[in-house]
Tab-separated table of C-alpha atoms and ligand atoms in Angstrom:
chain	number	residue	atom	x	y	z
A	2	UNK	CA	-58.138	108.433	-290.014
A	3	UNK	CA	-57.761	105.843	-287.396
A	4	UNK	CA	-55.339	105.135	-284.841
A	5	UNK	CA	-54.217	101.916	-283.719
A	6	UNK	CA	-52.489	102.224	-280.349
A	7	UNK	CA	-51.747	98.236	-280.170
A	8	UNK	CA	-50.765	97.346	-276.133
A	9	UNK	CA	-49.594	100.770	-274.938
A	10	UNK	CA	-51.137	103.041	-272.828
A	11	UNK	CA	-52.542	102.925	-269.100
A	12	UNK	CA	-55.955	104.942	-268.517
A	13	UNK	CA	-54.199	107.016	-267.051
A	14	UNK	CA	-51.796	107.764	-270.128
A	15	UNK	CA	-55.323	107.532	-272.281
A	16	UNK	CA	-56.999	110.713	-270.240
A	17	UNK	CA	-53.759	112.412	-271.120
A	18	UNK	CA	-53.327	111.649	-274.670
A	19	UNK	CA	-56.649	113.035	-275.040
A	20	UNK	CA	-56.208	116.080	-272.865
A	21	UNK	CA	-53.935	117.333	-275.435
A	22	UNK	CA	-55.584	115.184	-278.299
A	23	UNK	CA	-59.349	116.416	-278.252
A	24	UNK	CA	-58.905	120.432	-278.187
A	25	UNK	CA	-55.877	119.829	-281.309
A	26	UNK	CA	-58.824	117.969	-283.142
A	27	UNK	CA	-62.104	120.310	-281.961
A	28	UNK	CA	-63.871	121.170	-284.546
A	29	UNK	CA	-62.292	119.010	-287.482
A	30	UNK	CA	-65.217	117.698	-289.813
A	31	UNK	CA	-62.833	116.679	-293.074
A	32	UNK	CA	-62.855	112.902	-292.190
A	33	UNK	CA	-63.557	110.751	-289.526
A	34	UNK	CA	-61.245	110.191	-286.345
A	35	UNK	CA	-60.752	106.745	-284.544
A	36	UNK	CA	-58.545	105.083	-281.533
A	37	UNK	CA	-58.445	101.889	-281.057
A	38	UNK	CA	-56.943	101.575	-277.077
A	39	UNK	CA	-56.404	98.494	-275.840
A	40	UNK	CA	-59.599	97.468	-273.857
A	41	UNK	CA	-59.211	98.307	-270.192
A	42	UNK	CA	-58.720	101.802	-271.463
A	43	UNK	CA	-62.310	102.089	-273.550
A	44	UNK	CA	-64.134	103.885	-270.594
A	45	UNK	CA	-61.591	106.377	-270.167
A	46	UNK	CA	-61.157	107.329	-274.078
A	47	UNK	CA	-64.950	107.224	-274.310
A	48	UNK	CA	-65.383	109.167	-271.738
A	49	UNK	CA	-62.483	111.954	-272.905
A	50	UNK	CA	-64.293	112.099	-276.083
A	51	UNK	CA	-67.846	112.376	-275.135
A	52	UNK	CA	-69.568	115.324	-277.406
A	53	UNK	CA	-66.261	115.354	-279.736
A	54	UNK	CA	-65.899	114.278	-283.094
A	55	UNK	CA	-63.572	111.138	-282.079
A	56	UNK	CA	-64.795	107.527	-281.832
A	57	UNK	CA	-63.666	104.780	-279.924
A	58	UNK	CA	-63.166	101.386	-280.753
A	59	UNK	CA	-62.440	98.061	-280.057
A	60	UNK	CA	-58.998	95.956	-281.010
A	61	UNK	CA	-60.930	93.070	-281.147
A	62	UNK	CA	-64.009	91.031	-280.417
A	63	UNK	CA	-65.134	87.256	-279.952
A	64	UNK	CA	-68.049	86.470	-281.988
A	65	UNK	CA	-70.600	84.654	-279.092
A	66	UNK	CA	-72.722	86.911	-277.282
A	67	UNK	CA	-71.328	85.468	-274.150
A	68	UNK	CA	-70.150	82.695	-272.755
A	69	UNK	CA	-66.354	80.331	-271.343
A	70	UNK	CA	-64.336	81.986	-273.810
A	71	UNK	CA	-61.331	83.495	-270.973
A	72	UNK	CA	-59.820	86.492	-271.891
A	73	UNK	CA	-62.255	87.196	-275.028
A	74	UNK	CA	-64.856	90.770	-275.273
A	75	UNK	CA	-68.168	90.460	-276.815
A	76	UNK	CA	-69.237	92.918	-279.664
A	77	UNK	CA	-72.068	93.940	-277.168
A	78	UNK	CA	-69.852	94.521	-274.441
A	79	UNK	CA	-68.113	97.119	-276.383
A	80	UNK	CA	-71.065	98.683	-277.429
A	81	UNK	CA	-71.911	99.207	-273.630
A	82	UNK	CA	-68.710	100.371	-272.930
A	83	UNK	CA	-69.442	103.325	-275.329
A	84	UNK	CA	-67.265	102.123	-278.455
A	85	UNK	CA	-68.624	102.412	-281.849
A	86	UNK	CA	-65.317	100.451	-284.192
A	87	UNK	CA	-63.848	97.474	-283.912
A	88	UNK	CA	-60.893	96.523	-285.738
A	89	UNK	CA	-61.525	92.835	-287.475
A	90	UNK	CA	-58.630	90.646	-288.853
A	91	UNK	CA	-55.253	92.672	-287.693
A	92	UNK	CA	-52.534	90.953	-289.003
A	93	UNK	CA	-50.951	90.897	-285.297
A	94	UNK	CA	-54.063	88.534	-284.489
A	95	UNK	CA	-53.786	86.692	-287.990
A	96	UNK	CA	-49.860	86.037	-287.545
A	97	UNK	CA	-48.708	87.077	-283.727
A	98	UNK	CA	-51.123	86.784	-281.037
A	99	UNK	CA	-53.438	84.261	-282.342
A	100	UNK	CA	-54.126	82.643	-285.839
A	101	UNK	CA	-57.460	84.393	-286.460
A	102	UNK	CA	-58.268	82.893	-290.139
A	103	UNK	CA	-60.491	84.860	-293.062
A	104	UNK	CA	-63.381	82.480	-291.722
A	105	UNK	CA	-62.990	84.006	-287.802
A	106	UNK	CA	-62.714	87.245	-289.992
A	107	UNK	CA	-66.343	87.061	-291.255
A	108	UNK	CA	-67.549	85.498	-288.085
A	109	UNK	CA	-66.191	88.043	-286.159
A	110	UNK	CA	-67.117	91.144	-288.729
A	111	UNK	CA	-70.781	89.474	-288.891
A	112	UNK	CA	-70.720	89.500	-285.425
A	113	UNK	CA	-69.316	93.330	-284.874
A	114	UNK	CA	-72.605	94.473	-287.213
A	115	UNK	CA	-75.324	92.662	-285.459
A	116	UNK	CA	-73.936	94.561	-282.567
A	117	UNK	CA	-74.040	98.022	-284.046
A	118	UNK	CA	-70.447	98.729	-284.470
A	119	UNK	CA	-68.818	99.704	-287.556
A	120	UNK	CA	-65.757	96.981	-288.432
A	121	UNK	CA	-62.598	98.006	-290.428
A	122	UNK	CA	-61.717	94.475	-291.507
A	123	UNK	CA	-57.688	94.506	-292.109
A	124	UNK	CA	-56.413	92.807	-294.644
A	125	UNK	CA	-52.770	92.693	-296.426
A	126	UNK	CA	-49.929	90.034	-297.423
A	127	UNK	CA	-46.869	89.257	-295.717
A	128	UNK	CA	-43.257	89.710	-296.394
A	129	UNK	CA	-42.485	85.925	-298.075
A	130	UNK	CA	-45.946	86.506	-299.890
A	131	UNK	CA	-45.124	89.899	-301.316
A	132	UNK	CA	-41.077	88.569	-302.427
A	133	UNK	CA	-42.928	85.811	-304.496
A	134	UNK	CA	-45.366	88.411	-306.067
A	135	UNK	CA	-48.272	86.737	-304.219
A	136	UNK	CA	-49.939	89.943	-303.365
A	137	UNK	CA	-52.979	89.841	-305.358
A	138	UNK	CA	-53.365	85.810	-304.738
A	139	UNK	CA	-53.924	86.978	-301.001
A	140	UNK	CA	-55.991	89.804	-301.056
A	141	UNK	CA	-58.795	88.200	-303.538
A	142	UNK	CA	-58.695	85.055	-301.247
A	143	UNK	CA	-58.663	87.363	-298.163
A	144	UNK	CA	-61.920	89.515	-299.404
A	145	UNK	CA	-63.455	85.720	-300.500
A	146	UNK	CA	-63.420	84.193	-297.325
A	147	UNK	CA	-63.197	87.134	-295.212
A	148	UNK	CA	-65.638	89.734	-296.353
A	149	UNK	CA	-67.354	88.174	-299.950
A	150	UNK	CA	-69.848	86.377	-297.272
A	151	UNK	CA	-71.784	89.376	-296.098
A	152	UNK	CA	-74.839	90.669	-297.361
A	153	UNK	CA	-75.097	94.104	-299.614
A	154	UNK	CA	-76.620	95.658	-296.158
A	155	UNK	CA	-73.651	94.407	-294.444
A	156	UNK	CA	-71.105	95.458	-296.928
A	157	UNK	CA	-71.674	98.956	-296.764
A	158	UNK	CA	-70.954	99.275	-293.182
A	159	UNK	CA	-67.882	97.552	-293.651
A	160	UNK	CA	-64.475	99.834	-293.897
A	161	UNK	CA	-61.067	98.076	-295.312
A	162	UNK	CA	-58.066	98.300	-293.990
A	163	UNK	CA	-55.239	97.416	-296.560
A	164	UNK	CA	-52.192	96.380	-294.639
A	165	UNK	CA	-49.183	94.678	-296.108
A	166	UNK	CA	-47.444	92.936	-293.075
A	167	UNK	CA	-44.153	93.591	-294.123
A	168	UNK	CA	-44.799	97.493	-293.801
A	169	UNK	CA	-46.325	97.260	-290.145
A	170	UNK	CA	-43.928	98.639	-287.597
A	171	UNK	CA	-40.809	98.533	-290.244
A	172	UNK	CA	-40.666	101.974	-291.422
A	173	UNK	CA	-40.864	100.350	-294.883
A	174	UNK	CA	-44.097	102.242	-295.860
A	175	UNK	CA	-45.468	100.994	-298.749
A	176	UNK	CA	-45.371	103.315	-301.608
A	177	UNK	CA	-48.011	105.442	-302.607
A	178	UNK	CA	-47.964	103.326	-306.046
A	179	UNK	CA	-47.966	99.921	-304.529
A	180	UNK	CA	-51.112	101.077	-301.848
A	181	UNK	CA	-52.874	102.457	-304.805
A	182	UNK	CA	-52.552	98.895	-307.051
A	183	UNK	CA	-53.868	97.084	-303.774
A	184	UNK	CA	-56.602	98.931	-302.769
A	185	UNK	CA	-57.534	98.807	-306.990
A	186	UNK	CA	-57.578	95.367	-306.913
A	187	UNK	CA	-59.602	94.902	-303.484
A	188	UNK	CA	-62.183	97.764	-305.303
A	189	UNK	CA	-62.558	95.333	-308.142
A	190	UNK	CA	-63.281	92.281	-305.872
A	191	UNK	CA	-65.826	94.838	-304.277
A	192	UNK	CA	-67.353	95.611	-307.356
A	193	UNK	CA	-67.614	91.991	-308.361
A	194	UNK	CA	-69.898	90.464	-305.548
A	195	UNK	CA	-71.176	93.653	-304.386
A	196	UNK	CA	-71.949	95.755	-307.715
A	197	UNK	CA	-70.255	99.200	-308.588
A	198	UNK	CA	-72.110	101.768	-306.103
A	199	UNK	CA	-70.893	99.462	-302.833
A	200	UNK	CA	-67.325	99.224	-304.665
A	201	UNK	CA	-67.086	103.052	-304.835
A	202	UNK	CA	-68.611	104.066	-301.816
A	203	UNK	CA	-66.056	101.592	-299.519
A	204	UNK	CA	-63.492	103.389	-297.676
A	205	UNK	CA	-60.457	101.460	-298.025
A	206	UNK	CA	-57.599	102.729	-295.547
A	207	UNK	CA	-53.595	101.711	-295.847
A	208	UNK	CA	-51.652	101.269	-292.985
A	209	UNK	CA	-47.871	100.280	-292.605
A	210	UNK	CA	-45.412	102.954	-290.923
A	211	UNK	CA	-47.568	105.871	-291.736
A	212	UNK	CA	-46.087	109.095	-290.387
A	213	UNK	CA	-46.828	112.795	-290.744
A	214	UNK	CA	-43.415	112.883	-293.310
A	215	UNK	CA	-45.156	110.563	-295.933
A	216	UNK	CA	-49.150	111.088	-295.448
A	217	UNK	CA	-48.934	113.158	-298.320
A	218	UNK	CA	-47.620	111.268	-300.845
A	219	UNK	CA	-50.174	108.239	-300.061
A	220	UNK	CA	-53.058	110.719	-299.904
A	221	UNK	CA	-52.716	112.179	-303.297
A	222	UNK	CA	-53.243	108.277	-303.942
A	223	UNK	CA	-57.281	108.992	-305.033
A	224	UNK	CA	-57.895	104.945	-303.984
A	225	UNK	CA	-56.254	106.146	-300.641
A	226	UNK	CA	-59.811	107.187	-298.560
A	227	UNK	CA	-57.896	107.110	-295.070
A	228	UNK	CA	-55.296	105.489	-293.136
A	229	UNK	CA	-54.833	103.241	-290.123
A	230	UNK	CA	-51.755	104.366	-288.141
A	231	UNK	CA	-50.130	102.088	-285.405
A	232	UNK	CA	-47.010	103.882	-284.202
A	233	UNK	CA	-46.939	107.711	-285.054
A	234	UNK	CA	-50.927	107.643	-283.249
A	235	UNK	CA	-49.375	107.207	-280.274
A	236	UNK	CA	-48.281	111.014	-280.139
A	237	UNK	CA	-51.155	113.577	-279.854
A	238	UNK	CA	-48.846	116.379	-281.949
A	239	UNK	CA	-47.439	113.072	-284.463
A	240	UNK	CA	-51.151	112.084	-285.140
A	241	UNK	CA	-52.940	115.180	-285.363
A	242	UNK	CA	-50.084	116.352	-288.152
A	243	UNK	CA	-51.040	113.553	-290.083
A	244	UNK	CA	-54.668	114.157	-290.006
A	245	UNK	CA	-54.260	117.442	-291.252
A	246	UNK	CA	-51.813	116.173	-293.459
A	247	UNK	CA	-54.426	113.899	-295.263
B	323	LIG	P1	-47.576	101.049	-287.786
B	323	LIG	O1	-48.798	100.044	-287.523
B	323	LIG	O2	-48.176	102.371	-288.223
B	323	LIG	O3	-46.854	101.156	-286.477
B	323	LIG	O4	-46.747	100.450	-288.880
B	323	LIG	C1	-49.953	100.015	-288.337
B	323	LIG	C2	-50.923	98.979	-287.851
B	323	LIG	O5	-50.505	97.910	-287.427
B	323	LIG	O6	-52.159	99.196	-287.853
């Protein structure tokens, strides 16, 4: 269960989402539990977190070591900073910040495990894509050039994040029917390059206006291994409902 807190928060408002966060969560060994803050506030969620069952990760990473690349973070200067996820591929960085492409996706993802940090690579169509029925077209060209280029060792540290664009921020969750077909068909691209153990062992997550009112229903989804949750993480009370929830 991840949480994807976007640009919001100060360190300051990161200490105190976790003040109430970490004792609501204490103890809770039914899945794994994941921010993403944006990157000035890594230190202070690490540090909040230290000795809990919470990890911290990363937005967002460049894919050189180092180097004249203004206003980009290394995959190894995450890891020092204590974060153990990145988040590969958003469809904010694909469509609204930058124009990441499924070829930054791998370079960036390849990048993220030579580091040591586990990647949830996001993938998902977008509104004009999912009108025309295009959904599938996207996802097997988005796990081709995106993911199909790692290695088998590679693959298995690799989580997926299905997220259809139109869904992200809207309300308009997906429903549990429609997240099931995707993360089906991205289980079968799995399988193909990667052989059926991989394929059933990947944790693919959906994400798109999750909220503690319809975890439920998308859980009982048996392709539905987790979710990645943008606004309702935000909320200590919000997120740790839908935790329990799943
Ligand atoms: P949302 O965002 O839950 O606010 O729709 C999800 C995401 O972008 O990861």
């Amino acid at each position: 269960m991840a949480g994807n807190w976007k640009m919001y928060k100060t360190p300051q408002e990161t200490a105190t989402f976790f003040e109430r966060f970490t004792p609501l969560a204490q103890g809770w060994e039914k899945c794994d539990i994941a921010f993403f803050p944006p990157a000035i506030d890594i230190p202070e969620a690490v540090a909040a977190t230290r000795g809990t069952n919470i990890g911290i990760g990363g937005q967002n990473i460049y894919w050189s070591k180092e180097g004249a690349f203004t206003g980009e973070i290394s995959a190894d200067m995450l890891v020092a900073a204590g974060a153990t996820w990145v988040l590969i591929g958003h469809s904010e960085r694909r469509h609204v910040v930058a124009s990441e492409t499924d070829a930054d996706v791998l370079k960036k993802t390849q990048a993220a495990l030579s580091a040591g940090l586990k990647p949830i690579v996001c993938v998902g169509e977008k509104l004009d894509e999912h009108k025309a029925g295009k959904t599938n077209e996207v996802l097997v060209k988005q796990f081709a050039a995106g993911v199909a280029g790692l290695t088998e060792e590679q693959f298995k540290e690799v989580v997926i994040a299905y997220e259809p664009v139109w869904a992200i921020g809207t309300g308009q969750t997906a429903t549990p029917e429609i997240a099931a077909g995707a993360h089906r068909l991205i289980r079968q691209e799995a399988e193909k390059r990667f052989g059926s153990d991989a394929a059933q062992q990947l944790r693919i997550l959906y994400g798109g206006s999750v909220k503690p009112d319809n975890i439920q229903g998308l859980m009982k989804e048996d392709q539905l291994d987790g979710t990645l949750v943008g606004g309702a993480s935000l909320d200590p009370d919000s997120f740790i409902k839908i935790v329990h929830g799943a």
